[in-house]
Amino acid sequence: NLNVNTFRNGDSIPEARTNAEWEILCKSGKPAWCYYNNNPANGLKYRKLYNWYAVNDPRELAPEGWVLPADADWIILVSYLGGPVAAGIKMKTTTGWNEGSNGTNQSGFSGLPGGYRIENGTFQNLGNIGTWWTVTESKALNAIDFYLALRNRLEKSSSSKQRGESVRCLRK
């Protein structure tokens, strides 16, 4: 998962350390990042969570030589890995998932259940769900994301841009 606190041009991305900071930044459409539970120790394993405003910022979140995936990129990956069920199992890590819902990591994706942060700043589902943004907007206030959960499937959804989710990059 991505672990940067600056945009490609060197500008800092604000870290939201409290629920209030998260809400203020997100409601104003400003980029933000955090560690799960605002705990840097979680960052060692799961890396950072970003709101969609950081993902879609023109200063570019992805490092030089990389791009952020669109909805279509994830769909290609799912197809290549054999569909949602096969992809889910092949993308999950072999340890770390609750209820013994580990995968095989045959894809090398190493999908961890890093949880997410909702609009009011509350953290949810560490150990149960891993979510990753796309750059694809679905509605004015929502964007497409993909997630792995305990069901061993890679699922697509449309989530509030104010959520904090993990990010993966593609090599150009």
XYZ file of N, CA, C and O in Angstrom:
688
model
N 0.840 -1.188 0.000
C 0.000 0.000 0.000
C 0.879 1.243 0.000
O 1.976 1.233 0.541
N 0.349 2.285 -0.614
C 1.092 3.538 -0.726
C 1.376 4.107 0.658
O 0.568 3.979 1.583
N 2.528 4.776 0.780
C 2.968 5.273 2.087
C 3.689 6.612 1.918
O 4.794 6.782 2.406
N 3.059 7.561 1.222
C 3.679 8.870 1.020
C 2.892 9.931 1.776
O 1.690 9.792 2.010
N 3.591 11.005 2.166
C 2.905 12.120 2.813
C 3.107 13.431 2.052
O 2.809 14.494 2.565
N 3.628 13.307 0.815
C 3.743 14.459 -0.080
C 3.246 14.058 -1.461
O 3.284 12.886 -1.836
N 2.806 15.059 -2.201
C 2.455 14.833 -3.594
C 3.739 14.747 -4.414
O 4.827 15.065 -3.923
N 3.613 14.363 -5.653
C 4.773 14.202 -6.540
C 5.609 15.482 -6.620
O 6.825 15.437 -6.723
N 4.952 16.643 -6.532
C 5.683 17.918 -6.641
C 6.345 18.338 -5.326
O 6.969 19.393 -5.255
N 6.176 17.544 -4.266
C 6.795 17.853 -2.977
C 5.883 18.535 -1.979
O 6.241 18.665 -0.801
N 4.694 18.982 -2.401
C 3.747 19.604 -1.470
C 3.282 18.576 -0.441
O 3.010 17.422 -0.786
N 3.154 19.005 0.791
C 2.705 18.114 1.867
C 1.214 17.806 1.756
O 0.422 18.660 1.371
N 0.864 16.594 2.128
C -0.533 16.189 2.263
C -0.837 16.257 3.754
O -0.113 15.664 4.556
N -1.889 16.966 4.155
C -2.182 17.078 5.583
C -2.500 15.733 6.228
O -3.254 14.928 5.676
N -1.924 15.498 7.398
C -2.270 14.330 8.195
C -3.408 14.726 9.132
O -3.308 15.707 9.852
N -4.490 13.958 9.108
C -5.628 14.200 9.993
C -5.492 13.278 11.199
O -5.703 12.079 11.093
N -5.109 13.854 12.348
C -4.837 13.055 13.548
C -6.035 12.904 14.473
O -5.979 12.133 15.427
N -7.092 13.654 14.201
C -8.299 13.562 15.026
C -9.509 13.408 14.113
O -9.453 13.722 12.912
N -10.616 12.977 14.694
C -11.852 12.876 13.917
C -12.263 14.243 13.386
O -12.713 14.356 12.242
N -12.106 15.274 14.212
C -12.483 16.626 13.794
C -11.634 17.084 12.608
O -12.164 17.658 11.653
N -10.330 16.860 12.660
C -9.467 17.241 11.535
C -9.874 16.499 10.266
O -9.910 17.090 9.181
N -10.176 15.197 10.401
C -10.593 14.417 9.236
C -11.866 15.006 8.630
O -11.948 15.232 7.423
N -12.857 15.267 9.469
C -14.130 15.807 8.989
C -13.955 17.156 8.309
O -14.514 17.389 7.240
N -13.180 18.041 8.910
C -12.982 19.382 8.350
C -12.321 19.304 6.980
O -12.778 19.929 6.020
N -11.249 18.538 6.876
C -10.550 18.417 5.592
C -11.446 17.786 4.535
O -11.523 18.267 3.396
N -12.133 16.717 4.896
C -12.956 16.000 3.923
C -14.172 16.798 3.481
O -14.484 16.843 2.288
N -14.852 17.446 4.426
C -16.035 18.232 4.060
C -15.690 19.406 3.160
O -16.517 19.866 2.380
N -14.443 19.882 3.259
C -14.024 20.998 2.405
C -13.370 20.511 1.111
O -12.888 21.324 0.328
N -13.356 19.182 0.893
C -12.788 18.637 -0.345
C -11.275 18.705 -0.403
O -10.694 18.706 -1.492
N -10.630 18.760 0.732
C -9.161 18.853 0.806
C -8.552 17.466 0.981
O -9.119 16.598 1.631
N -7.351 17.244 0.436
C -6.668 15.966 0.608
C -6.274 15.729 2.068
O -6.004 16.685 2.803
N -6.251 14.453 2.459
C -5.843 14.084 3.812
C -5.366 12.640 3.824
O -5.751 11.841 2.975
N -4.522 12.346 4.822
C -4.105 10.959 5.066
C -4.088 10.731 6.567
O -4.103 11.669 7.360
N -4.044 9.441 6.945
C -3.945 9.070 8.349
C -3.433 7.644 8.446
O -3.383 6.910 7.458
N -3.057 7.271 9.651
C -2.810 5.868 9.970
C -4.085 5.330 10.607
O -4.826 6.091 11.243
N -4.326 4.037 10.472
C -5.489 3.445 11.127
C -5.384 3.720 12.637
O -4.341 3.512 13.241
N -6.481 4.193 13.212
C -6.549 4.604 14.624
C -5.533 5.696 14.962
O -5.152 5.855 16.123
N -5.054 6.415 13.968
C -4.053 7.471 14.159
C -2.811 6.942 14.862
O -2.119 7.687 15.549
N -2.526 5.670 14.674
C -1.412 5.012 15.344
C -0.309 4.691 14.332
O -0.498 3.822 13.471
N 0.841 5.372 14.410
C 1.932 5.100 13.477
C 2.370 3.632 13.445
O 2.866 3.167 12.422
N 2.167 2.896 14.529
C 2.516 1.469 14.528
C 1.689 0.710 13.482
O 2.187 -0.226 12.858
N 0.433 1.126 13.272
C -0.382 0.501 12.228
C 0.165 0.814 10.838
O 0.014 0.029 9.912
N 0.804 1.957 10.706
C 1.399 2.332 9.429
C 2.536 1.420 9.010
O 2.801 1.254 7.824
N 3.211 0.818 9.973
C 4.308 -0.095 9.649
C 3.810 -1.300 8.855
O 4.505 -1.806 7.985
N 2.605 -1.748 9.167
C 2.049 -2.920 8.480
C 1.115 -2.536 7.335
O 1.222 -3.064 6.234
N 0.186 -1.625 7.594
C -0.887 -1.328 6.641
C -0.648 -0.091 5.783
O -1.352 0.131 4.832
N 0.315 0.728 6.146
C 0.640 1.997 5.483
C -0.455 3.024 5.748
O -1.181 2.946 6.705
N -0.597 3.988 4.860
C -1.509 5.110 5.094
C -2.865 4.893 4.425
O -2.982 4.181 3.433
N -3.879 5.570 5.005
C -5.205 5.667 4.403
C -5.343 7.091 3.865
O -4.932 8.053 4.529
N -5.917 7.235 2.681
C -6.085 8.538 2.028
C -7.550 8.759 1.691
O -8.261 7.815 1.346
N -7.993 10.021 1.746
C -9.313 10.308 1.204
C -9.181 10.441 -0.318
O -8.080 10.522 -0.857
N -10.319 10.453 -1.011
C -10.277 10.474 -2.477
C -9.768 11.817 -3.002
O -9.256 11.897 -4.105
N -9.860 12.849 -2.193
C -9.369 14.154 -2.633
C -7.849 14.132 -2.789
O -7.301 14.829 -3.646
N -7.159 13.324 -2.023
C -5.713 13.135 -2.213
C -5.457 12.319 -3.477
O -4.537 12.606 -4.245
N -6.282 11.313 -3.703
C -6.147 10.446 -4.877
C -6.332 11.237 -6.163
O -5.623 11.010 -7.155
N -7.265 12.161 -6.168
C -7.632 12.895 -7.375
C -6.964 14.265 -7.496
O -7.255 15.010 -8.410
N -6.057 14.594 -6.620
C -5.416 15.911 -6.631
C -4.520 16.066 -7.865
O -3.775 15.136 -8.211
N -4.560 17.215 -8.533
C -3.732 17.412 -9.730
C -2.221 17.392 -9.470
O -1.427 17.220 -10.403
N -1.806 17.518 -8.211
C -0.371 17.456 -7.889
C 0.146 16.016 -7.921
O 1.339 15.787 -7.828
N -0.729 15.063 -8.069
C -0.455 13.641 -8.246
C 0.102 12.953 -7.001
O 1.157 13.284 -6.505
N -0.660 11.976 -6.548
C -0.299 11.194 -5.374
C 0.740 10.126 -5.698
O 1.625 9.836 -4.899
N 0.643 9.543 -6.875
C 1.566 8.469 -7.256
C 2.972 9.020 -7.474
O 3.149 10.086 -8.070
N 3.989 8.298 -7.027
C 5.374 8.726 -7.265
C 5.716 8.728 -8.764
O 5.007 8.127 -9.573
N 6.793 9.390 -9.097
C 7.258 9.439 -10.487
C 7.405 8.021 -11.033
O 7.910 7.134 -10.358
N 6.915 7.808 -12.254
C 6.990 6.499 -12.888
C 5.813 5.593 -12.568
O 5.755 4.455 -13.039
N 4.872 6.091 -11.781
C 3.707 5.319 -11.372
C 2.435 6.113 -11.648
O 2.464 7.338 -11.749
N 1.304 5.420 -11.750
C -0.014 6.044 -11.895
C -0.978 5.356 -10.933
O -0.723 4.246 -10.472
N -2.073 6.035 -10.655
C -3.121 5.427 -9.837
C -4.105 4.715 -10.763
O -4.419 5.211 -11.838
N -4.590 3.546 -10.354
C -5.462 2.763 -11.231
C -6.868 3.336 -11.348
O -7.409 3.898 -10.403
N -7.437 3.132 -12.527
C -8.838 3.448 -12.775
C -9.664 2.186 -12.553
O -9.117 1.084 -12.405
N -10.962 2.344 -12.562
C -11.883 1.215 -12.456
C -11.523 0.138 -13.488
O -11.454 -1.051 -13.175
N -11.263 0.541 -14.726
C -10.959 -0.407 -15.804
C -9.701 -1.229 -15.508
O -9.634 -2.412 -15.871
N -8.719 -0.643 -14.849
C -7.489 -1.375 -14.504
C -7.792 -2.509 -13.527
O -7.259 -3.612 -13.651
N -8.630 -2.238 -12.553
C -9.010 -3.273 -11.576
C -9.814 -4.377 -12.255
O -9.651 -5.560 -11.953
N -10.692 -4.004 -13.178
C -11.501 -5.003 -13.885
C -10.600 -5.924 -14.710
O -10.811 -7.143 -14.739
N -9.576 -5.373 -15.331
C -8.608 -6.193 -16.067
C -7.906 -7.160 -15.115
O -7.732 -8.340 -15.423
N -7.510 -6.673 -13.944
C -6.846 -7.517 -12.959
C -7.759 -8.663 -12.510
O -7.336 -9.817 -12.450
N -9.009 -8.351 -12.209
C -9.965 -9.374 -11.783
C -10.111 -10.448 -12.861
O -10.081 -11.646 -12.571
N -10.243 -10.024 -14.094
C -10.382 -10.972 -15.201
C -9.128 -11.837 -15.343
O -9.215 -13.060 -15.475
N -7.972 -11.218 -15.287
C -6.702 -11.935 -15.419
C -6.543 -13.004 -14.331
O -6.017 -14.087 -14.582
N -7.012 -12.688 -13.133
C -6.865 -13.619 -12.005
C -7.980 -14.669 -11.946
O -7.966 -15.515 -11.071
N -8.944 -14.620 -12.872
C -9.953 -15.672 -12.944
C -11.309 -15.333 -12.375
O -12.087 -16.226 -12.072
N -11.612 -14.051 -12.190
C -12.907 -13.635 -11.663
C -12.819 -13.212 -10.208
O -11.786 -13.381 -9.566
N -13.924 -12.667 -9.667
C -13.905 -12.103 -8.314
C -13.493 -13.065 -7.206
O -12.768 -12.691 -6.291
N -13.947 -14.321 -7.254
C -13.618 -15.263 -6.183
C -12.153 -15.665 -6.272
O -11.410 -15.592 -5.285
N -11.730 -16.076 -7.450
C -10.329 -16.473 -7.622
C -9.400 -15.301 -7.312
O -8.374 -15.473 -6.642
N -9.769 -14.106 -7.774
C -8.938 -12.925 -7.522
C -8.831 -12.649 -6.028
O -7.743 -12.366 -5.516
N -9.949 -12.748 -5.323
C -9.933 -12.488 -3.886
C -8.989 -13.411 -3.146
O -8.191 -12.971 -2.318
N -9.055 -14.667 -3.442
C -8.182 -15.637 -2.773
C -6.724 -15.414 -3.160
O -5.828 -15.439 -2.310
N -6.476 -15.151 -4.427
C -5.100 -14.980 -4.911
C -4.477 -13.658 -4.465
O -3.254 -13.534 -4.449
N -5.303 -12.675 -4.104
C -4.781 -11.358 -3.741
C -4.578 -11.176 -2.239
O -3.826 -10.307 -1.821
N -5.241 -11.981 -1.421
C -5.132 -11.853 0.029
C -3.828 -12.451 0.546
O -3.334 -13.445 0.016
N -3.323 -11.860 1.615
C -2.148 -12.417 2.285
C -2.502 -13.769 2.902
O -3.674 -14.089 3.112
N -1.470 -14.521 3.204
C -1.667 -15.861 3.777
C -1.910 -15.836 5.284
O -2.255 -16.856 5.865
N -1.739 -14.678 5.903
C -2.001 -14.502 7.337
C -2.590 -13.113 7.567
O -2.517 -12.248 6.692
N -3.166 -12.916 8.753
C -3.605 -11.581 9.146
C -5.085 -11.309 9.040
O -5.565 -10.304 9.543
N -5.825 -12.181 8.366
C -7.260 -11.978 8.206
C -8.014 -12.657 9.345
O -7.685 -13.769 9.736
N -9.044 -11.984 9.861
C -9.878 -12.560 10.911
C -10.639 -13.777 10.397
O -10.829 -13.938 9.187
N -11.087 -14.603 11.332
C -11.911 -15.778 11.058
C -11.247 -16.758 10.090
O -11.933 -17.454 9.332
N -9.920 -16.787 10.050
C -9.215 -17.710 9.174
C -9.453 -17.468 7.702
O -9.313 -18.369 6.879
N -9.809 -16.259 7.359
C -10.158 -15.916 5.972
C -8.946 -15.476 5.167
O -9.013 -14.547 4.375
N -7.828 -16.132 5.365
C -6.611 -15.796 4.635
C -6.700 -16.283 3.201
O -7.512 -17.133 2.859
N -5.828 -15.748 2.362
C -5.764 -16.162 0.974
C -4.473 -16.904 0.689
O -3.771 -17.344 1.611
N -4.148 -17.003 -0.602
C -2.927 -17.702 -1.026
C -1.828 -16.740 -1.459
O -0.682 -17.128 -1.567
N -2.187 -15.498 -1.749
C -1.278 -14.475 -2.261
C -0.543 -14.928 -3.532
O 0.554 -14.469 -3.814
N -1.151 -15.805 -4.313
C -0.541 -16.262 -5.569
C -0.267 -15.111 -6.532
O 0.638 -15.198 -7.345
N -1.026 -14.043 -6.430
C -0.855 -12.904 -7.334
C 0.325 -12.021 -6.940
O 0.784 -11.219 -7.739
N 0.764 -12.124 -5.689
C 1.806 -11.234 -5.183
C 1.277 -9.883 -4.735
O 2.045 -9.004 -4.353
N -0.027 -9.683 -4.757
C -0.639 -8.412 -4.362
C -0.485 -8.148 -2.866
O -0.399 -7.002 -2.438
N -0.463 -9.183 -2.061
C -0.314 -9.076 -0.599
C -1.372 -8.182 0.033
O -1.069 -7.289 0.819
N -2.637 -8.436 -0.317
C -3.747 -7.654 0.211
C -3.972 -7.893 1.691
O -4.289 -8.998 2.112
N -3.792 -6.847 2.470
C -3.977 -6.897 3.923
C -5.314 -6.277 4.321
O -5.798 -5.356 3.650
N -5.890 -6.714 5.434
C -7.155 -6.160 5.910
C -6.927 -4.901 6.744
O -7.082 -4.884 7.961
N -6.548 -3.817 6.066
C -6.176 -2.581 6.749
C -7.316 -1.691 7.182
O -7.088 -0.618 7.729
N -8.574 -2.130 6.955
C -9.722 -1.343 7.374
C -9.846 -0.032 6.608
O -9.231 0.151 5.557
N -10.632 0.885 7.157
C -10.845 2.181 6.520
C -11.340 3.181 7.559
O -11.631 2.826 8.699
N -11.428 4.432 7.133
C -11.923 5.499 7.998
C -13.164 6.083 7.353
O -13.148 6.415 6.161
N -14.265 6.217 8.121
C -15.491 6.754 7.538
C -15.537 8.272 7.694
O -14.663 8.885 8.307
N -16.578 8.851 7.133
C -16.695 10.302 7.000
C -16.555 11.068 8.305
O -16.013 12.173 8.321
N -17.038 10.525 9.410
C -16.955 11.246 10.685
C -15.621 11.017 11.404
O -15.439 11.461 12.520
N -14.714 10.280 10.747
C -13.395 10.052 11.317
C -13.242 8.736 12.048
O -12.142 8.381 12.473
N -14.320 7.984 12.213
C -14.274 6.701 12.908
C -13.572 5.650 12.042
O -13.769 5.611 10.830
N -12.791 4.805 12.683
C -12.091 3.728 11.979
C -12.901 2.442 12.092
O -13.490 2.175 13.134
N -12.888 1.634 11.013
C -13.671 0.408 11.013
C -12.959 -0.730 10.277
O -12.226 -0.498 9.313
N -13.227 -1.946 10.721
C -12.953 -3.195 10.030
C -11.494 -3.604 9.853
O -11.173 -4.353 8.928
N -10.612 -3.174 10.739
C -9.243 -3.678 10.708
C -9.298 -5.192 10.945
O -9.976 -5.660 11.851
N -8.627 -5.951 10.112
C -8.642 -7.407 10.202
C -9.730 -8.064 9.377
O -9.691 -9.266 9.154
N -10.706 -7.261 8.913
C -11.844 -7.806 8.166
C -11.909 -7.367 6.704
O -12.460 -8.097 5.881
N -11.437 -6.165 6.416
C -11.590 -5.608 5.068
C -10.341 -4.807 4.687
O -9.789 -4.078 5.505
N -9.950 -4.929 3.437
C -8.945 -4.065 2.828
C -9.601 -3.358 1.658
O -10.276 -4.006 0.849
N -9.476 -2.034 1.568
C -10.113 -1.256 0.491
C -9.071 -0.433 -0.239
O -8.124 0.079 0.372
N -9.265 -0.270 -1.556
C -8.328 0.479 -2.392
C -9.095 1.375 -3.350
O -9.984 0.928 -4.073
N -8.715 2.645 -3.360
C -9.333 3.631 -4.249
C -8.964 3.399 -5.706
O -7.881 2.919 -6.008
N -9.859 3.847 -6.587
C -9.531 4.065 -7.995
C -9.623 5.571 -8.229
O -10.113 6.309 -7.371
N -9.199 6.017 -9.387
C -9.340 7.431 -9.736
C -10.692 7.705 -10.397
O -10.972 8.830 -10.781
N -11.529 6.689 -10.490
C -12.802 6.785 -11.200
C -13.913 7.291 -10.289
O -14.235 6.668 -9.281
N -14.477 8.412 -10.683
C -15.598 8.991 -9.953
C -16.867 8.249 -10.354
O -17.044 7.902 -11.523
N -17.767 8.001 -9.399
C -19.022 7.334 -9.742
C -20.215 8.284 -9.658
O -21.167 8.153 -10.403
N -20.160 9.199 -8.731
C -21.182 10.237 -8.548
C -20.459 11.460 -8.012
O -19.285 11.389 -7.682
N -21.184 12.541 -7.858
C -20.549 13.777 -7.385
C -19.822 13.581 -6.055
O -18.740 14.130 -5.859
N -20.381 12.794 -5.164
C -19.792 12.632 -3.837
C -19.172 11.256 -3.620
O -18.740 10.934 -2.516
N -19.137 10.424 -4.664
C -18.641 9.054 -4.528
C -17.615 8.723 -5.608
O -17.600 9.332 -6.673
N -16.800 7.714 -5.306
C -15.826 7.207 -6.265
C -15.779 5.684 -6.153
O -16.181 5.107 -5.138
N -15.264 5.045 -7.193
C -15.176 3.588 -7.236
C -13.981 3.116 -6.406
O -12.896 3.688 -6.475
N -14.216 2.081 -5.618
C -13.139 1.409 -4.896
C -13.331 -0.092 -5.038
O -14.372 -0.570 -5.490
N -12.307 -0.825 -4.701
C -12.357 -2.288 -4.686
C -11.946 -2.746 -3.303
O -11.117 -2.102 -2.650
N -12.533 -3.852 -2.863
C -12.213 -4.314 -1.518
C -12.178 -5.835 -1.428
O -12.841 -6.541 -2.179
N -11.373 -6.288 -0.498
C -11.311 -7.691 -0.106
C -11.915 -7.771 1.282
O -11.643 -6.928 2.135
N -12.732 -8.790 1.508
C -13.361 -8.965 2.820
C -13.273 -10.435 3.222
O -12.580 -11.219 2.575
N -13.973 -10.804 4.251
C -13.905 -12.163 4.767
C -14.509 -13.192 3.814
O -14.232 -14.373 3.929
N -15.307 -12.751 2.829
C -15.965 -13.668 1.900
C -15.039 -14.216 0.812
O -15.480 -14.959 -0.041
N -13.793 -13.810 0.797
C -12.836 -14.290 -0.212
C -13.226 -13.942 -1.640
O -13.095 -14.752 -2.548
N -13.686 -12.722 -1.832
C -13.988 -12.199 -3.174
C -13.383 -10.808 -3.277
O -13.312 -10.094 -2.292
N -13.003 -10.416 -4.483
C -12.662 -9.023 -4.725
C -13.939 -8.352 -5.203
O -14.517 -8.760 -6.209
N -14.396 -7.360 -4.459
C -15.663 -6.687 -4.742
C -15.420 -5.247 -5.171
O -14.449 -4.619 -4.752
N -16.340 -4.732 -5.953
C -16.320 -3.344 -6.400
C -17.444 -2.603 -5.690
O -18.525 -3.154 -5.499
N -17.182 -1.356 -5.294
C -18.249 -0.557 -4.693
C -18.055 0.914 -5.033
O -17.062 1.303 -5.645
N -19.011 1.703 -4.618
C -18.959 3.154 -4.767
C -19.044 3.732 -3.363
O -20.041 3.540 -2.673
N -17.983 4.410 -2.931
C -17.919 4.917 -1.553
C -17.766 6.430 -1.530
O -17.308 7.039 -2.502
N -18.118 6.995 -0.409
C -17.975 8.433 -0.210
C -16.513 8.839 -0.381
O -15.617 8.179 0.139
N -16.291 9.922 -1.086
C -14.939 10.444 -1.294
C -14.279 10.860 0.021
O -13.074 11.064 0.078
N -15.073 10.987 1.073
C -14.557 11.383 2.378
C -13.994 10.210 3.172
O -13.448 10.410 4.254
N -14.104 9.017 2.659
C -13.542 7.846 3.351
C -12.027 7.839 3.245
O -11.456 8.331 2.290
N -11.396 7.200 4.219
C -9.963 6.958 4.178
C -9.731 5.517 3.763
O -10.202 4.599 4.439
N -9.052 5.324 2.643
C -8.800 3.979 2.120
C -7.361 3.857 1.672
O -6.663 4.854 1.464
N -6.935 2.634 1.495
C -5.583 2.373 0.986
C -5.526 2.712 -0.501
O -6.541 2.848 -1.176
N -4.287 2.812 -0.997
C -4.054 3.127 -2.415
C -2.954 2.233 -2.931
O -1.956 2.004 -2.241
N -3.136 1.738 -4.135
C -2.097 1.005 -4.862
C -1.787 1.755 -6.137
O -2.646 2.441 -6.683
N -0.576 1.616 -6.623
C -0.135 2.282 -7.837
C 0.218 1.249 -8.895
O 0.551 0.116 -8.578
N 0.184 1.693 -10.151
C 0.599 0.875 -11.291
C 1.847 1.493 -11.905
O 1.916 2.724 -12.041
N 2.781 0.661 -12.290
C 3.954 1.154 -12.999
C 3.519 1.619 -14.387
O 2.758 0.947 -15.046
N 3.990 2.802 -14.814
C 3.634 3.331 -16.142
C 4.105 2.420 -17.238
O 5.122 1.799 -17.170
